[in-house]
PDB file of C-alpha atoms and ligand atoms in Angstrom:
ATOM      1  CA  MET A   1      90.757  62.521  93.027  1.00  0.00           C
ATOM      2  CA  GLN A   2      90.416  64.022  96.508  1.00  0.00           C
ATOM      3  CA  SER A   3      91.916  62.163  99.736  1.00  0.00           C
ATOM      4  CA  ILE A   4      91.234  60.007 102.020  1.00  0.00           C
ATOM      5  CA  VAL A   5      92.137  62.436 104.705  1.00  0.00           C
ATOM      6  CA  SER A   6      89.782  64.795 105.045  1.00  0.00           C
ATOM      7  CA  SER A   7      88.647  67.144 107.651  1.00  0.00           C
ATOM      8  CA  HIS A   8      86.240  64.937 108.463  1.00  0.00           C
ATOM      9  CA  HIS A   9      88.058  61.656 108.945  1.00  0.00           C
ATOM     10  CA  LEU A  10      90.163  64.392 111.719  1.00  0.00           C
ATOM     11  CA  CYS A  11      87.267  64.884 113.574  1.00  0.00           C
ATOM     12  CA  LEU A  12      87.172  69.086 112.534  1.00  0.00           C
ATOM     13  CA  PRO A  13      84.093  71.024 111.117  1.00  0.00           C
ATOM     14  CA  PRO A  14      84.055  70.538 107.231  1.00  0.00           C
ATOM     15  CA  PRO A  15      85.212  73.549 105.334  1.00  0.00           C
ATOM     16  CA  VAL A  16      82.682  76.346 105.837  1.00  0.00           C
ATOM     17  CA  LEU A  17      82.860  76.430 102.270  1.00  0.00           C
ATOM     18  CA  ASN A  18      84.310  74.476  99.407  1.00  0.00           C
ATOM     19  CA  HIS A  19      87.322  74.506  96.723  1.00  0.00           C
ATOM     20  CA  SER A  20      86.359  73.876  93.438  1.00  0.00           C
ATOM     21  CA  LEU A  21      89.388  73.296  91.438  1.00  0.00           C
ATOM     22  CA  ILE A  22      90.261  74.099  88.080  1.00  0.00           C
ATOM     23  CA  CYS A  23      94.291  73.154  86.784  1.00  0.00           C
ATOM     24  CA  HIS A  24      95.977  76.657  85.979  1.00  0.00           C
ATOM     25  CA  ARG A  25      97.469  77.261  82.318  1.00  0.00           C
ATOM     26  CA  VAL A  26      95.815  74.252  80.817  1.00  0.00           C
ATOM     27  CA  PRO A  27      92.431  74.621  79.035  1.00  0.00           C
ATOM     28  CA  SER A  28      90.281  74.732  81.829  1.00  0.00           C
ATOM     29  CA  ILE A  29      89.678  70.816  83.326  1.00  0.00           C
ATOM     30  CA  ARG A  30      87.297  71.022  86.255  1.00  0.00           C
ATOM     31  CA  LEU A  31      88.292  69.075  89.208  1.00  0.00           C
ATOM     32  CA  PRO A  32      85.515  67.487  91.107  1.00  0.00           C
ATOM     33  CA  SER A  33      84.256  69.397  94.185  1.00  0.00           C
ATOM     34  CA  HIS A  34      83.719  67.451  97.463  1.00  0.00           C
ATOM     35  CA  ARG A  35      80.096  69.500  98.457  1.00  0.00           C
ATOM     36  CA  SER A  36      77.937  71.105  96.041  1.00  0.00           C
ATOM     37  CA  THR A  37      77.257  74.130  98.238  1.00  0.00           C
ATOM     38  CA  SER A  38      80.449  76.381  96.900  1.00  0.00           C
ATOM     39  CA  THR A  39      80.502  80.245  96.665  1.00  0.00           C
ATOM     40  CA  THR A  40      84.095  80.175  96.234  1.00  0.00           C
ATOM     41  CA  SER A  41      87.240  78.408  94.410  1.00  0.00           C
ATOM     42  CA  LEU A  42      90.201  77.313  94.694  1.00  0.00           C
ATOM     43  CA  ARG A  43      92.041  77.393  91.692  1.00  0.00           C
ATOM     44  CA  LEU A  44      95.259  75.476  90.923  1.00  0.00           C
ATOM     45  CA  PHE A  45      98.110  77.506  90.072  1.00  0.00           C
ATOM     46  CA  ASN A  46     101.650  75.614  90.191  1.00  0.00           C
ATOM     47  CA  CYS A  47     103.902  78.459  88.556  1.00  0.00           C
ATOM     48  CA  ALA A  48     106.138  81.170  88.729  1.00  0.00           C
ATOM     49  CA  ALA A  49     105.565  84.293  87.929  1.00  0.00           C
ATOM     50  CA  SER A  50     104.103  87.620  86.927  1.00  0.00           C
ATOM     51  CA  ARG A  51     107.503  88.559  86.469  1.00  0.00           C
ATOM     52  CA  GLU A  52     110.327  86.032  84.735  1.00  0.00           C
ATOM     53  CA  SER A  53     111.907  83.911  87.539  1.00  0.00           C
ATOM     54  CA  GLU A  54     114.866  82.485  86.970  1.00  0.00           C
ATOM     55  CA  ILE A  55     114.157  79.150  88.695  1.00  0.00           C
ATOM     56  CA  MET A  56     112.894  76.293  86.438  1.00  0.00           C
ATOM     57  CA  ALA A  57     110.140  74.173  87.174  1.00  0.00           C
ATOM     58  CA  PRO A  58     111.488  70.730  88.819  1.00  0.00           C
ATOM     59  CA  ALA A  59     111.983  67.819  85.968  1.00  0.00           C
ATOM     60  CA  GLY A  60     108.473  66.294  84.955  1.00  0.00           C
ATOM     61  CA  LYS A  61     106.418  69.374  86.313  1.00  0.00           C
ATOM     62  CA  GLU A  62     106.675  71.625  83.390  1.00  0.00           C
ATOM     63  CA  ASP A  63     103.264  71.491  82.301  1.00  0.00           C
ATOM     64  CA  GLY A  64     102.514  73.025  85.602  1.00  0.00           C
ATOM     65  CA  GLN A  65     100.256  70.989  86.853  1.00  0.00           C
ATOM     66  CA  ASP A  66     101.552  69.436  90.074  1.00  0.00           C
ATOM     67  CA  PRO A  67      99.626  66.158  91.399  1.00  0.00           C
ATOM     68  CA  ARG A  68      99.969  67.013  94.584  1.00  0.00           C
ATOM     69  CA  ILE A  69      98.058  70.277  94.537  1.00  0.00           C
ATOM     70  CA  PRO A  70      94.517  69.301  94.373  1.00  0.00           C
ATOM     71  CA  LYS A  71      95.243  67.722  97.980  1.00  0.00           C
ATOM     72  CA  ILE A  72      96.736  70.888  99.443  1.00  0.00           C
ATOM     73  CA  ALA A  73      93.860  73.324  97.879  1.00  0.00           C
ATOM     74  CA  SER A  74      90.909  71.016  99.274  1.00  0.00           C
ATOM     75  CA  SER A  75      92.711  70.975 102.633  1.00  0.00           C
ATOM     76  CA  ILE A  76      92.425  74.890 103.007  1.00  0.00           C
ATOM     77  CA  ARG A  77      89.385  75.819 104.828  1.00  0.00           C
ATOM     78  CA  VAL A  78      87.442  79.460 103.681  1.00  0.00           C
ATOM     79  CA  ILE A  79      86.139  80.906 106.583  1.00  0.00           C
ATOM     80  CA  PRO A  80      83.268  84.324 106.216  1.00  0.00           C
ATOM     81  CA  ASP A  81      83.540  87.321 107.878  1.00  0.00           C
ATOM     82  CA  PHE A  82      86.948  86.887 109.980  1.00  0.00           C
ATOM     83  CA  PRO A  83      88.615  88.603 111.374  1.00  0.00           C
ATOM     84  CA  LYS A  84      85.825  91.126 110.187  1.00  0.00           C
ATOM     85  CA  PRO A  85      82.206  91.154 108.389  1.00  0.00           C
ATOM     86  CA  GLY A  86      83.457  90.703 104.242  1.00  0.00           C
ATOM     87  CA  ILE A  87      87.189  89.345 104.389  1.00  0.00           C
ATOM     88  CA  MET A  88      87.119  85.002 103.038  1.00  0.00           C
ATOM     89  CA  PHE A  89      89.378  84.294 105.570  1.00  0.00           C
ATOM     90  CA  GLN A  90      91.866  81.429 103.485  1.00  0.00           C
ATOM     91  CA  ASP A  91      92.765  79.236 107.235  1.00  0.00           C
ATOM     92  CA  ILE A  92      95.677  77.271 106.418  1.00  0.00           C
ATOM     93  CA  THR A  93      95.863  75.135 109.777  1.00  0.00           C
ATOM     94  CA  THR A  94      92.991  72.609 108.187  1.00  0.00           C
ATOM     95  CA  LEU A  95      96.842  72.087 105.970  1.00  0.00           C
ATOM     96  CA  LEU A  96      98.566  71.700 108.699  1.00  0.00           C
ATOM     97  CA  LEU A  97      96.440  68.877 110.355  1.00  0.00           C
ATOM     98  CA  ASP A  98      96.627  67.357 107.151  1.00  0.00           C
ATOM     99  CA  THR A  99     100.261  65.166 107.167  1.00  0.00           C
ATOM    100  CA  GLU A 100     100.538  64.298 103.628  1.00  0.00           C
ATOM    101  CA  ALA A 101      99.221  67.726 102.021  1.00  0.00           C
ATOM    102  CA  PHE A 102     101.571  69.623 104.676  1.00  0.00           C
ATOM    103  CA  ARG A 103     104.478  67.932 103.814  1.00  0.00           C
ATOM    104  CA  ASP A 104     104.042  67.758  99.853  1.00  0.00           C
ATOM    105  CA  THR A 105     103.079  71.649 100.349  1.00  0.00           C
ATOM    106  CA  ILE A 106     106.797  72.037 101.920  1.00  0.00           C
ATOM    107  CA  ASP A 107     108.368  69.128  99.228  1.00  0.00           C
ATOM    108  CA  ILE A 108     107.226  71.627  96.525  1.00  0.00           C
ATOM    109  CA  PHE A 109     109.061  74.501  97.728  1.00  0.00           C
ATOM    110  CA  VAL A 110     111.960  72.651  98.518  1.00  0.00           C
ATOM    111  CA  GLU A 111     112.731  70.603  94.921  1.00  0.00           C
ATOM    112  CA  ARG A 112     111.799  73.906  93.594  1.00  0.00           C
ATOM    113  CA  TYR A 113     114.662  75.906  95.292  1.00  0.00           C
ATOM    114  CA  LYS A 114     117.180  73.142  96.563  1.00  0.00           C
ATOM    115  CA  GLY A 115     120.480  73.575  94.448  1.00  0.00           C
ATOM    116  CA  LYS A 116     119.230  77.370  93.463  1.00  0.00           C
ATOM    117  CA  ASP A 117     122.332  78.969  95.701  1.00  0.00           C
ATOM    118  CA  ILE A 118     119.877  80.744  98.646  1.00  0.00           C
ATOM    119  CA  SER A 119     121.615  81.177 101.420  1.00  0.00           C
ATOM    120  CA  VAL A 120     118.586  83.027 103.222  1.00  0.00           C
ATOM    121  CA  VAL A 121     114.458  81.560 103.957  1.00  0.00           C
ATOM    122  CA  ALA A 122     113.014  85.308 104.622  1.00  0.00           C
ATOM    123  CA  GLY A 123     109.789  84.257 106.401  1.00  0.00           C
ATOM    124  CA  VAL A 124     106.825  86.720 107.421  1.00  0.00           C
ATOM    125  CA  GLU A 125     104.984  86.718 110.633  1.00  0.00           C
ATOM    126  CA  ALA A 126     103.493  84.918 111.552  1.00  0.00           C
ATOM    127  CA  ARG A 127     102.553  82.240 109.161  1.00  0.00           C
ATOM    128  CA  GLY A 128     105.395  82.718 106.971  1.00  0.00           C
ATOM    129  CA  PHE A 129     107.102  80.438 110.418  1.00  0.00           C
ATOM    130  CA  ILE A 130     105.572  78.039 109.546  1.00  0.00           C
ATOM    131  CA  PHE A 131     106.451  77.435 105.891  1.00  0.00           C
ATOM    132  CA  GLY A 132     109.943  78.582 106.102  1.00  0.00           C
ATOM    133  CA  PRO A 133     112.006  77.156 108.887  1.00  0.00           C
ATOM    134  CA  PRO A 134     111.158  73.598 107.280  1.00  0.00           C
ATOM    135  CA  ILE A 135     112.074  74.750 104.001  1.00  0.00           C
ATOM    136  CA  ALA A 136     115.209  76.506 104.647  1.00  0.00           C
ATOM    137  CA  LEU A 137     116.061  73.721 106.817  1.00  0.00           C
ATOM    138  CA  ALA A 138     116.114  71.125 103.807  1.00  0.00           C
ATOM    139  CA  ILE A 139     117.613  73.723 101.103  1.00  0.00           C
ATOM    140  CA  GLY A 140     120.497  74.480 103.679  1.00  0.00           C
ATOM    141  CA  ALA A 141     119.614  77.777 104.100  1.00  0.00           C
ATOM    142  CA  LYS A 142     119.038  80.235 107.209  1.00  0.00           C
ATOM    143  CA  PHE A 143     115.957  81.066 108.737  1.00  0.00           C
ATOM    144  CA  VAL A 144     115.452  85.109 109.359  1.00  0.00           C
ATOM    145  CA  PRO A 145     112.591  86.176 110.298  1.00  0.00           C
ATOM    146  CA  MET A 146     110.355  89.122 109.592  1.00  0.00           C
ATOM    147  CA  ARG A 147     108.321  90.130 112.352  1.00  0.00           C
ATOM    148  CA  LYS A 148     105.796  92.565 113.181  1.00  0.00           C
ATOM    149  CA  PRO A 149     107.172  95.696 115.960  1.00  0.00           C
ATOM    150  CA  LYS A 150     108.730  95.173 118.941  1.00  0.00           C
ATOM    151  CA  LYS A 151     109.011  91.654 118.680  1.00  0.00           C
ATOM    152  CA  LEU A 152     112.999  91.305 117.898  1.00  0.00           C
ATOM    153  CA  PRO A 153     115.533  91.947 121.014  1.00  0.00           C
ATOM    154  CA  GLY A 154     118.769  93.305 119.097  1.00  0.00           C
ATOM    155  CA  GLU A 155     118.680  96.518 116.634  1.00  0.00           C
ATOM    156  CA  VAL A 156     116.557  96.218 114.007  1.00  0.00           C
ATOM    157  CA  ILE A 157     115.423  97.918 110.836  1.00  0.00           C
ATOM    158  CA  SER A 158     112.265  97.891 110.369  1.00  0.00           C
ATOM    159  CA  VAL A 159     109.592  99.755 107.493  1.00  0.00           C
ATOM    160  CA  GLU A 160     105.342 100.609 107.671  1.00  0.00           C
ATOM    161  CA  TYR A 161     102.978  98.831 104.936  1.00  0.00           C
ATOM    162  CA  SER A 162      99.169  98.257 104.467  1.00  0.00           C
ATOM    163  CA  LEU A 163      96.878  95.294 105.131  1.00  0.00           C
ATOM    164  CA  GLU A 164      93.449  94.257 103.150  1.00  0.00           C
ATOM    165  CA  TYR A 165      92.597  94.890 107.096  1.00  0.00           C
ATOM    166  CA  GLY A 166      94.552  97.799 108.574  1.00  0.00           C
ATOM    167  CA  THR A 167      98.673  98.884 108.384  1.00  0.00           C
ATOM    168  CA  ASP A 168     101.609  97.429 110.048  1.00  0.00           C
ATOM    169  CA  THR A 169     104.978  97.445 110.998  1.00  0.00           C
ATOM    170  CA  MET A 170     107.709  95.089 109.750  1.00  0.00           C
ATOM    171  CA  GLU A 171     111.560  94.195 111.315  1.00  0.00           C
ATOM    172  CA  MET A 172     114.240  92.766 111.004  1.00  0.00           C
ATOM    173  CA  HIS A 173     117.657  92.035 112.672  1.00  0.00           C
ATOM    174  CA  VAL A 174     119.939  94.130 111.756  1.00  0.00           C
ATOM    175  CA  GLY A 175     123.145  91.269 110.259  1.00  0.00           C
ATOM    176  CA  ALA A 176     120.766  88.855 109.838  1.00  0.00           C
ATOM    177  CA  VAL A 177     122.043  89.110 106.340  1.00  0.00           C
ATOM    178  CA  GLU A 178     124.615  90.214 104.483  1.00  0.00           C
ATOM    179  CA  PRO A 179     125.227  92.032 101.372  1.00  0.00           C
ATOM    180  CA  GLY A 180     125.066  89.553  98.290  1.00  0.00           C
ATOM    181  CA  GLU A 181     123.134  86.703  99.526  1.00  0.00           C
ATOM    182  CA  ARG A 182     120.054  84.972  97.549  1.00  0.00           C
ATOM    183  CA  ALA A 183     117.209  85.146  99.577  1.00  0.00           C
ATOM    184  CA  ILE A 184     113.250  83.328  99.024  1.00  0.00           C
ATOM    185  CA  VAL A 185     110.898  85.232 101.133  1.00  0.00           C
ATOM    186  CA  ILE A 186     108.022  82.863 102.190  1.00  0.00           C
ATOM    187  CA  ASP A 187     104.621  83.503 103.209  1.00  0.00           C
ATOM    188  CA  ASP A 188     101.511  81.387 103.486  1.00  0.00           C
ATOM    189  CA  LEU A 189      99.429  84.016 101.853  1.00  0.00           C
ATOM    190  CA  ILE A 190      99.574  86.868  99.042  1.00  0.00           C
ATOM    191  CA  ALA A 191      96.225  89.219  98.977  1.00  0.00           C
ATOM    192  CA  THR A 192      96.911  93.515  98.559  1.00  0.00           C
ATOM    193  CA  GLY A 193     101.051  92.588  98.515  1.00  0.00           C
ATOM    194  CA  GLY A 194     101.759  94.675 101.088  1.00  0.00           C
ATOM    195  CA  THR A 195     103.636  92.161 103.193  1.00  0.00           C
ATOM    196  CA  LEU A 196     105.643  90.566 100.716  1.00  0.00           C
ATOM    197  CA  ALA A 197     106.667  94.552  99.286  1.00  0.00           C
ATOM    198  CA  ALA A 198     107.782  95.219 102.901  1.00  0.00           C
ATOM    199  CA  ALA A 199     109.537  92.163 103.331  1.00  0.00           C
ATOM    200  CA  ILE A 200     110.948  92.755 100.068  1.00  0.00           C
ATOM    201  CA  ARG A 201     111.848  96.653 100.835  1.00  0.00           C
ATOM    202  CA  LEU A 202     113.376  95.518 104.227  1.00  0.00           C
ATOM    203  CA  LEU A 203     115.966  92.763 102.299  1.00  0.00           C
ATOM    204  CA  GLU A 204     116.831  94.802  99.655  1.00  0.00           C
ATOM    205  CA  ARG A 205     118.117  97.786 102.291  1.00  0.00           C
ATOM    206  CA  VAL A 206     120.570  95.540 103.125  1.00  0.00           C
ATOM    207  CA  GLY A 207     121.657  94.544  99.755  1.00  0.00           C
ATOM    208  CA  VAL A 208     120.205  90.862  99.312  1.00  0.00           C
ATOM    209  CA  GLU A 209     118.918  89.827  96.224  1.00  0.00           C
ATOM    210  CA  ILE A 210     115.552  88.576  95.996  1.00  0.00           C
ATOM    211  CA  VAL A 211     115.054  85.236  93.679  1.00  0.00           C
ATOM    212  CA  GLU A 212     111.184  84.385  94.474  1.00  0.00           C
ATOM    213  CA  CYS A 213     108.283  85.066  97.179  1.00  0.00           C
ATOM    214  CA  ALA A 214     106.963  82.410  97.430  1.00  0.00           C
ATOM    215  CA  CYS A 215     102.803  81.660  98.867  1.00  0.00           C
ATOM    216  CA  VAL A 216     100.298  78.769  99.236  1.00  0.00           C
ATOM    217  CA  ILE A 217      97.810  80.647  98.021  1.00  0.00           C
ATOM    218  CA  GLU A 218      96.976  84.275  96.358  1.00  0.00           C
ATOM    219  CA  LEU A 219      93.920  86.053  96.023  1.00  0.00           C
ATOM    220  CA  PRO A 220      94.166  87.568  92.562  1.00  0.00           C
ATOM    221  CA  GLU A 221      91.332  89.993  92.540  1.00  0.00           C
ATOM    222  CA  LEU A 222      93.295  92.178  95.184  1.00  0.00           C
ATOM    223  CA  LYS A 223      96.527  92.289  92.916  1.00  0.00           C
ATOM    224  CA  GLY A 224      99.107  91.690  95.010  1.00  0.00           C
ATOM    225  CA  ARG A 225     101.809  90.735  92.544  1.00  0.00           C
ATOM    226  CA  GLU A 226     101.485  94.124  91.057  1.00  0.00           C
ATOM    227  CA  LYS A 227     102.941  95.661  94.347  1.00  0.00           C
ATOM    228  CA  LEU A 228     106.257  93.457  94.149  1.00  0.00           C
ATOM    229  CA  GLY A 229     108.227  95.250  91.467  1.00  0.00           C
ATOM    230  CA  GLU A 230     110.548  92.780  90.100  1.00  0.00           C
ATOM    231  CA  ALA A 231     111.100  89.561  92.221  1.00  0.00           C
ATOM    232  CA  PRO A 232     108.989  86.752  90.953  1.00  0.00           C
ATOM    233  CA  LEU A 233     105.745  85.161  92.514  1.00  0.00           C
ATOM    234  CA  PHE A 234     105.477  81.370  92.644  1.00  0.00           C
ATOM    235  CA  ILE A 235     102.024  80.065  94.693  1.00  0.00           C
ATOM    236  CA  LEU A 236     100.291  76.580  94.160  1.00  0.00           C
ATOM    237  CA  VAL A 237      96.537  78.144  94.574  1.00  0.00           C
ATOM    238  CA  THR A 238      94.500  80.791  94.217  1.00  0.00           C
ATOM    239  CA  SER A 239      91.258  81.446  95.121  1.00  0.00           C
ATOM    240  CA  ASP A 240      88.730  83.796  94.013  1.00  0.00           C
ATOM    241  CA  ALA A 241      87.539  84.317  98.092  1.00  0.00           C
ATOM    242  CA  ALA A 242      88.884  87.861  99.193  1.00  0.00           C
TER     243      ALA A 242
HETATM  244  O1  LIG B 301      98.882  90.749 101.263  1.00  0.00           O
HETATM  245  P1  LIG B 301      98.677  91.343 102.262  1.00  0.00           P
HETATM  246  O2  LIG B 301      97.503  92.240 101.919  1.00  0.00           O
HETATM  247  O3  LIG B 301      99.803  92.467 102.599  1.00  0.00           O
HETATM  248  O4  LIG B 301      98.017  90.460 103.213  1.00  0.00           O
HETATM  249  C1  LIG B 301      98.565  88.895 103.261  1.00  0.00           C
HETATM  250  C2  LIG B 301      99.372  88.572 105.278  1.00  0.00           C
HETATM  251  O5  LIG B 301      98.175  89.313 105.572  1.00  0.00           O
HETATM  252  C3  LIG B 301      98.041  87.956 106.434  1.00  0.00           C
HETATM  253  O6  LIG B 301      98.394  88.029 107.697  1.00  0.00           O
HETATM  254  P2  LIG B 301      97.834  88.777 108.612  1.00  0.00           P
HETATM  255  O7  LIG B 301      98.698  89.891 108.625  1.00  0.00           O
HETATM  256  O8  LIG B 301      96.717  88.370 109.052  1.00  0.00           O
HETATM  257  O9  LIG B 301      99.093  88.502 110.027  1.00  0.00           O
HETATM  258  P3  LIG B 301      99.603  87.083 110.740  1.00  0.00           P
HETATM  259  O10 LIG B 301      99.716  86.087 110.226  1.00  0.00           O
HETATM  260  O11 LIG B 301     100.160  87.912 111.963  1.00  0.00           O
HETATM  261  O12 LIG B 301      97.777  87.098 111.250  1.00  0.00           O
HETATM  262  C4  LIG B 301      99.149  86.380 105.874  1.00  0.00           C
HETATM  263  O13 LIG B 301      99.911  85.676 106.177  1.00  0.00           O
HETATM  264  C5  LIG B 301      99.742  87.447 105.124  1.00  0.00           C
HETATM  265  O14 LIG B 301     100.942  87.648 106.050  1.00  0.00           O
HETATM  266  N1  LIG B 302      91.649  86.236 103.254  1.00  0.00           N
HETATM  267  C1  LIG B 302      92.593  86.393 103.662  1.00  0.00           C
HETATM  268  N2  LIG B 302      92.325  85.227 104.586  1.00  0.00           N
HETATM  269  C2  LIG B 302      93.568  84.918 105.258  1.00  0.00           C
HETATM  270  N3  LIG B 302      94.714  85.876 105.611  1.00  0.00           N
HETATM  271  C3  LIG B 302      94.789  86.881 105.086  1.00  0.00           C
HETATM  272  N4  LIG B 302      95.386  87.770 104.815  1.00  0.00           N
HETATM  273  C4  LIG B 302      95.128  88.858 104.385  1.00  0.00           C
HETATM  274  N5  LIG B 302      93.999  88.785 103.685  1.00  0.00           N
HETATM  275  C5  LIG B 302      93.581  87.345 104.096  1.00  0.00           C
END
């Protein structure tokens, strides 16, 4: 079940905590975990949305189980107490080191959004800049960076928002998008939902339609999807470690 290409083969330290995997939406099939000392779990979650999405699952994936997801889930490392005590940090850099898991992650999003008349992929700084551009190129959309304050050189619109560990401001270039365009918003992770909600607010303020938000990981305990209003959320993996 688990891939041979693991963090061990890449000479990385092993994940600090392991991820036991549970298929979502079907009677809980527990997949084997690769270590036995887990205090957290990542669960598979290959379906949209607290709210109805116009996007249908790709052919053959209607049951919500994508065979590529266990490897993606197991490639994500969890670091306790980073960046401060009490935070279980979901580290996607180990996913990026695993070429198959990284490619599969991008492919799953591309398969979902290709041909859906989406002209904008909005990526949230910083980790949305990793997943957003390859998706944008593959579906023929432009990539629009949603940046931290004072990084964009042109005229910006901005919005303040709250995080699991602090507050921040998000900015977007004026003129990057046009009213009526259809967008997806990409980030690595949804926690409290403040970040995605801010991106939605910025885009909707200029008349862009949010087709869906997409993340690799959701921390469901933090109920972030409740902050997204009408925007559906598509995620690959959930983690109990918030
Ligand atoms: O759902 P939320 O509670 O808003 O949290 C999610 C956001 O937090 C992380 O970014 P972070 O703010 O750590 O910024 P970084 O990627 O620049 O380090 C993550 O990449 C999301 O963007
Ligand atoms: N637990 C977490 N891991 C990684 N990024 C985060 N952003 C907010 N919470 C996070």
